[in-house]
Amino acid sequence: QVQDARIIGIVLVFFARLWVSLAYMVIYIYFTEYYPTWIRASALGGAIALARTAGIGTTFAAEDMSITLAMWLYGVVAIVAFMAALLLPIDTTGRA
């Protein structure tokens, strides 16, 4: 049973990393469409800086927190990010 739980954990981590990578790709594409050209570099720079900060926080959560608290933290942050994404406009066609 322990071996099965370990395999399930590895599969879940694989899919979590897959979705995080996909989210970064979507963010980069959306930012380049959403922001005007003159602010695009700063917007992407800010997104990259936040991503690096999240990487630092992930290291802390993985090493110093209990697994339950870390999963709750990740879940809450994901829900907040999803809700914030819903506030963004949907179509950027024809905008400068």
mmCIF file with all atom_site columns, C-alpha atoms in Angstrom:
data_model
loop_
_atom_site.group_PDB
_atom_site.id
_atom_site.type_symbol
_atom_site.label_atom_id
_atom_site.label_alt_id
_atom_site.label_comp_id
_atom_site.label_asym_id
_atom_site.label_entity_id
_atom_site.label_seq_id
_atom_site.pdbx_PDB_ins_code
_atom_site.Cartn_x
_atom_site.Cartn_y
_atom_site.Cartn_z
_atom_site.occupancy
_atom_site.B_iso_or_equiv
_atom_site.pdbx_formal_charge
_atom_site.auth_seq_id
_atom_site.auth_comp_id
_atom_site.auth_asym_id
_atom_site.auth_atom_id
_atom_site.pdbx_PDB_model_num
ATOM 1  C CA . GLN A 1 1  ? 0.000   0.000  0.000   1.00 0.00 ? 1  GLN A CA 1
ATOM 2  C CA . VAL A 1 2  ? 2.840   2.375  0.719   1.00 0.00 ? 2  VAL A CA 1
ATOM 3  C CA . GLN A 1 3  ? 4.249   1.791  -2.758  1.00 0.00 ? 3  GLN A CA 1
ATOM 4  C CA . ASP A 1 4  ? 0.848   2.547  -4.316  1.00 0.00 ? 4  ASP A CA 1
ATOM 5  C CA . ALA A 1 5  ? 0.555   5.779  -2.339  1.00 0.00 ? 5  ALA A CA 1
ATOM 6  C CA . ARG A 1 6  ? 4.040   6.779  -3.470  1.00 0.00 ? 6  ARG A CA 1
ATOM 7  C CA . ILE A 1 7  ? 3.176   6.174  -7.122  1.00 0.00 ? 7  ILE A CA 1
ATOM 8  C CA . ILE A 1 8  ? -0.036  8.176  -6.771  1.00 0.00 ? 8  ILE A CA 1
ATOM 9  C CA . GLY A 1 9  ? 1.929   10.999 -5.157  1.00 0.00 ? 9  GLY A CA 1
ATOM 10 C CA . ILE A 1 10 ? 4.455   11.026 -7.995  1.00 0.00 ? 10 ILE A CA 1
ATOM 11 C CA . VAL A 1 11 ? 1.667   11.121 -10.583 1.00 0.00 ? 11 VAL A CA 1
ATOM 12 C CA . LEU A 1 12 ? -0.043  13.995 -8.751  1.00 0.00 ? 12 LEU A CA 1
ATOM 13 C CA . VAL A 1 13 ? 3.201   15.958 -8.588  1.00 0.00 ? 13 VAL A CA 1
ATOM 14 C CA . PHE A 1 14 ? 3.724   15.366 -12.316 1.00 0.00 ? 14 PHE A CA 1
ATOM 15 C CA . PHE A 1 15 ? 0.267   16.724 -13.133 1.00 0.00 ? 15 PHE A CA 1
ATOM 16 C CA . ALA A 1 16 ? 0.726   19.674 -10.759 1.00 0.00 ? 16 ALA A CA 1
ATOM 17 C CA . ARG A 1 17 ? 3.950   20.628 -12.529 1.00 0.00 ? 17 ARG A CA 1
ATOM 18 C CA . LEU A 1 18 ? 2.211   20.202 -15.877 1.00 0.00 ? 18 LEU A CA 1
ATOM 19 C CA . TRP A 1 19 ? -0.558  22.615 -14.897 1.00 0.00 ? 19 TRP A CA 1
ATOM 20 C CA . VAL A 1 20 ? 1.908   25.137 -13.467 1.00 0.00 ? 20 VAL A CA 1
ATOM 21 C CA . SER A 1 21 ? 3.883   25.098 -16.720 1.00 0.00 ? 21 SER A CA 1
ATOM 22 C CA . LEU A 1 22 ? 0.691   25.490 -18.707 1.00 0.00 ? 22 LEU A CA 1
ATOM 23 C CA . ALA A 1 23 ? -0.349  28.423 -16.507 1.00 0.00 ? 23 ALA A CA 1
ATOM 24 C CA . TYR A 1 24 ? 2.966   30.188 -17.202 1.00 0.00 ? 24 TYR A CA 1
ATOM 25 C CA . MET A 1 25 ? 2.470   29.747 -20.930 1.00 0.00 ? 25 MET A CA 1
ATOM 26 C CA . VAL A 1 26 ? -1.049  31.155 -20.736 1.00 0.00 ? 26 VAL A CA 1
ATOM 27 C CA . ILE A 1 27 ? 0.127   34.092 -18.633 1.00 0.00 ? 27 ILE A CA 1
ATOM 28 C CA . TYR A 1 28 ? 2.845   35.010 -21.113 1.00 0.00 ? 28 TYR A CA 1
ATOM 29 C CA . ILE A 1 29 ? 0.483   34.798 -24.085 1.00 0.00 ? 29 ILE A CA 1
ATOM 30 C CA . TYR A 1 30 ? -2.300  36.693 -22.319 1.00 0.00 ? 30 TYR A CA 1
ATOM 31 C CA . PHE A 1 31 ? 0.019   39.456 -21.096 1.00 0.00 ? 31 PHE A CA 1
ATOM 32 C CA . THR A 1 32 ? 1.361   40.103 -24.578 1.00 0.00 ? 32 THR A CA 1
ATOM 33 C CA . GLU A 1 33 ? -2.204  40.456 -25.891 1.00 0.00 ? 33 GLU A CA 1
ATOM 34 C CA . TYR A 1 34 ? -3.686  42.342 -22.965 1.00 0.00 ? 34 TYR A CA 1
ATOM 35 C CA . TYR A 1 35 ? -1.168  45.105 -22.357 1.00 0.00 ? 35 TYR A CA 1
ATOM 36 C CA . PRO A 1 36 ? -0.264  47.843 -24.833 1.00 0.00 ? 36 PRO A CA 1
ATOM 37 C CA . THR A 1 37 ? 3.183   47.668 -26.382 1.00 0.00 ? 37 THR A CA 1
ATOM 38 C CA . TRP A 1 38 ? 4.688   50.440 -24.245 1.00 0.00 ? 38 TRP A CA 1
ATOM 39 C CA . ILE A 1 39 ? 3.970   48.623 -20.978 1.00 0.00 ? 39 ILE A CA 1
ATOM 40 C CA . ARG A 1 40 ? 4.382   45.032 -22.157 1.00 0.00 ? 40 ARG A CA 1
ATOM 41 C CA . ALA A 1 41 ? 7.999   44.654 -21.020 1.00 0.00 ? 41 ALA A CA 1
ATOM 42 C CA . SER A 1 42 ? 7.217   45.865 -17.509 1.00 0.00 ? 42 SER A CA 1
ATOM 43 C CA . ALA A 1 43 ? 4.155   43.608 -17.293 1.00 0.00 ? 43 ALA A CA 1
ATOM 44 C CA . LEU A 1 44 ? 6.122   40.530 -18.318 1.00 0.00 ? 44 LEU A CA 1
ATOM 45 C CA . GLY A 1 45 ? 8.952   41.508 -15.985 1.00 0.00 ? 45 GLY A CA 1
ATOM 46 C CA . GLY A 1 46 ? 6.492   41.780 -13.114 1.00 0.00 ? 46 GLY A CA 1
ATOM 47 C CA . ALA A 1 47 ? 4.987   38.392 -13.940 1.00 0.00 ? 47 ALA A CA 1
ATOM 48 C CA . ILE A 1 48 ? 8.434   36.796 -14.034 1.00 0.00 ? 48 ILE A CA 1
ATOM 49 C CA . ALA A 1 49 ? 9.377   38.419 -10.730 1.00 0.00 ? 49 ALA A CA 1
ATOM 50 C CA . LEU A 1 50 ? 6.207   37.102 -9.089  1.00 0.00 ? 50 LEU A CA 1
ATOM 51 C CA . ALA A 1 51 ? 6.894   33.651 -10.510 1.00 0.00 ? 51 ALA A CA 1
ATOM 52 C CA . ARG A 1 52 ? 10.394  33.644 -9.040  1.00 0.00 ? 52 ARG A CA 1
ATOM 53 C CA . THR A 1 53 ? 9.024   34.791 -5.674  1.00 0.00 ? 53 THR A CA 1
ATOM 54 C CA . ALA A 1 54 ? 6.520   31.931 -5.797  1.00 0.00 ? 54 ALA A CA 1
ATOM 55 C CA . GLY A 1 55 ? 9.413   29.548 -6.477  1.00 0.00 ? 55 GLY A CA 1
ATOM 56 C CA . ILE A 1 56 ? 11.137  30.766 -3.326  1.00 0.00 ? 56 ILE A CA 1
ATOM 57 C CA . GLY A 1 57 ? 7.911   30.311 -1.356  1.00 0.00 ? 57 GLY A CA 1
ATOM 58 C CA . THR A 1 58 ? 7.498   26.815 -2.756  1.00 0.00 ? 58 THR A CA 1
ATOM 59 C CA . THR A 1 59 ? 10.897  25.813 -1.446  1.00 0.00 ? 59 THR A CA 1
ATOM 60 C CA . PHE A 1 60 ? 9.924   27.052 2.009   1.00 0.00 ? 60 PHE A CA 1
ATOM 61 C CA . ALA A 1 61 ? 6.561   25.277 1.872   1.00 0.00 ? 61 ALA A CA 1
ATOM 62 C CA . ALA A 1 62 ? 8.110   22.007 0.711   1.00 0.00 ? 62 ALA A CA 1
ATOM 63 C CA . GLU A 1 63 ? 10.800  21.894 3.383   1.00 0.00 ? 63 GLU A CA 1
ATOM 64 C CA . ASP A 1 64 ? 9.460   23.671 6.455   1.00 0.00 ? 64 ASP A CA 1
ATOM 65 C CA . MET A 1 65 ? 5.668   23.212 6.474   1.00 0.00 ? 65 MET A CA 1
ATOM 66 C CA . SER A 1 66 ? 3.550   20.182 7.119   1.00 0.00 ? 66 SER A CA 1
ATOM 67 C CA . ILE A 1 67 ? 2.170   18.642 3.948   1.00 0.00 ? 67 ILE A CA 1
ATOM 68 C CA . THR A 1 68 ? -1.408  19.442 4.955   1.00 0.00 ? 68 THR A CA 1
ATOM 69 C CA . LEU A 1 69 ? -0.716  23.119 5.567   1.00 0.00 ? 69 LEU A CA 1
ATOM 70 C CA . ALA A 1 70 ? 1.276   23.388 2.325   1.00 0.00 ? 70 ALA A CA 1
ATOM 71 C CA . MET A 1 71 ? -1.545  21.838 0.283   1.00 0.00 ? 71 MET A CA 1
ATOM 72 C CA . TRP A 1 72 ? -4.097  24.184 1.859   1.00 0.00 ? 72 TRP A CA 1
ATOM 73 C CA . LEU A 1 73 ? -1.823  27.135 1.093   1.00 0.00 ? 73 LEU A CA 1
ATOM 74 C CA . TYR A 1 74 ? -1.439  26.057 -2.544  1.00 0.00 ? 74 TYR A CA 1
ATOM 75 C CA . GLY A 1 75 ? -5.167  25.497 -2.864  1.00 0.00 ? 75 GLY A CA 1
ATOM 76 C CA . VAL A 1 76 ? -6.094  28.902 -1.450  1.00 0.00 ? 76 VAL A CA 1
ATOM 77 C CA . VAL A 1 77 ? -3.558  30.692 -3.652  1.00 0.00 ? 77 VAL A CA 1
ATOM 78 C CA . ALA A 1 78 ? -4.852  28.843 -6.720  1.00 0.00 ? 78 ALA A CA 1
ATOM 79 C CA . ILE A 1 79 ? -8.450  29.811 -5.942  1.00 0.00 ? 79 ILE A CA 1
ATOM 80 C CA . VAL A 1 80 ? -7.497  33.460 -5.414  1.00 0.00 ? 80 VAL A CA 1
ATOM 81 C CA . ALA A 1 81 ? -5.566  33.471 -8.714  1.00 0.00 ? 81 ALA A CA 1
ATOM 82 C CA . PHE A 1 82 ? -8.517  31.892 -10.513 1.00 0.00 ? 82 PHE A CA 1
ATOM 83 C CA . MET A 1 83 ? -10.929 34.479 -9.111  1.00 0.00 ? 83 MET A CA 1
ATOM 84 C CA . ALA A 1 84 ? -8.556  37.298 -10.100 1.00 0.00 ? 84 ALA A CA 1
ATOM 85 C CA . ALA A 1 85 ? -8.304  35.874 -13.613 1.00 0.00 ? 85 ALA A CA 1
ATOM 86 C CA . LEU A 1 86 ? -12.087 35.966 -13.931 1.00 0.00 ? 86 LEU A CA 1
ATOM 87 C CA . LEU A 1 87 ? -11.960 39.739 -13.425 1.00 0.00 ? 87 LEU A CA 1
ATOM 88 C CA . LEU A 1 88 ? -9.814  40.246 -16.529 1.00 0.00 ? 88 LEU A CA 1
ATOM 89 C CA . PRO A 1 89 ? -11.478 41.242 -19.795 1.00 0.00 ? 89 PRO A CA 1
ATOM 90 C CA . ILE A 1 90 ? -12.026 38.382 -22.217 1.00 0.00 ? 90 ILE A CA 1
ATOM 91 C CA . ASP A 1 91 ? -11.349 39.813 -25.661 1.00 0.00 ? 91 ASP A CA 1
ATOM 92 C CA . THR A 1 92 ? -8.433  42.061 -26.608 1.00 0.00 ? 92 THR A CA 1
ATOM 93 C CA . THR A 1 93 ? -8.986  42.153 -30.374 1.00 0.00 ? 93 THR A CA 1
ATOM 94 C CA . GLY A 1 94 ? -8.469  45.595 -31.874 1.00 0.00 ? 94 GLY A CA 1
ATOM 95 C CA . ARG A 1 95 ? -7.016  47.187 -28.761 1.00 0.00 ? 95 ARG A CA 1
ATOM 96 C CA . ALA A 1 96 ? -3.817  49.186 -28.968 1.00 0.00 ? 96 ALA A CA 1
#
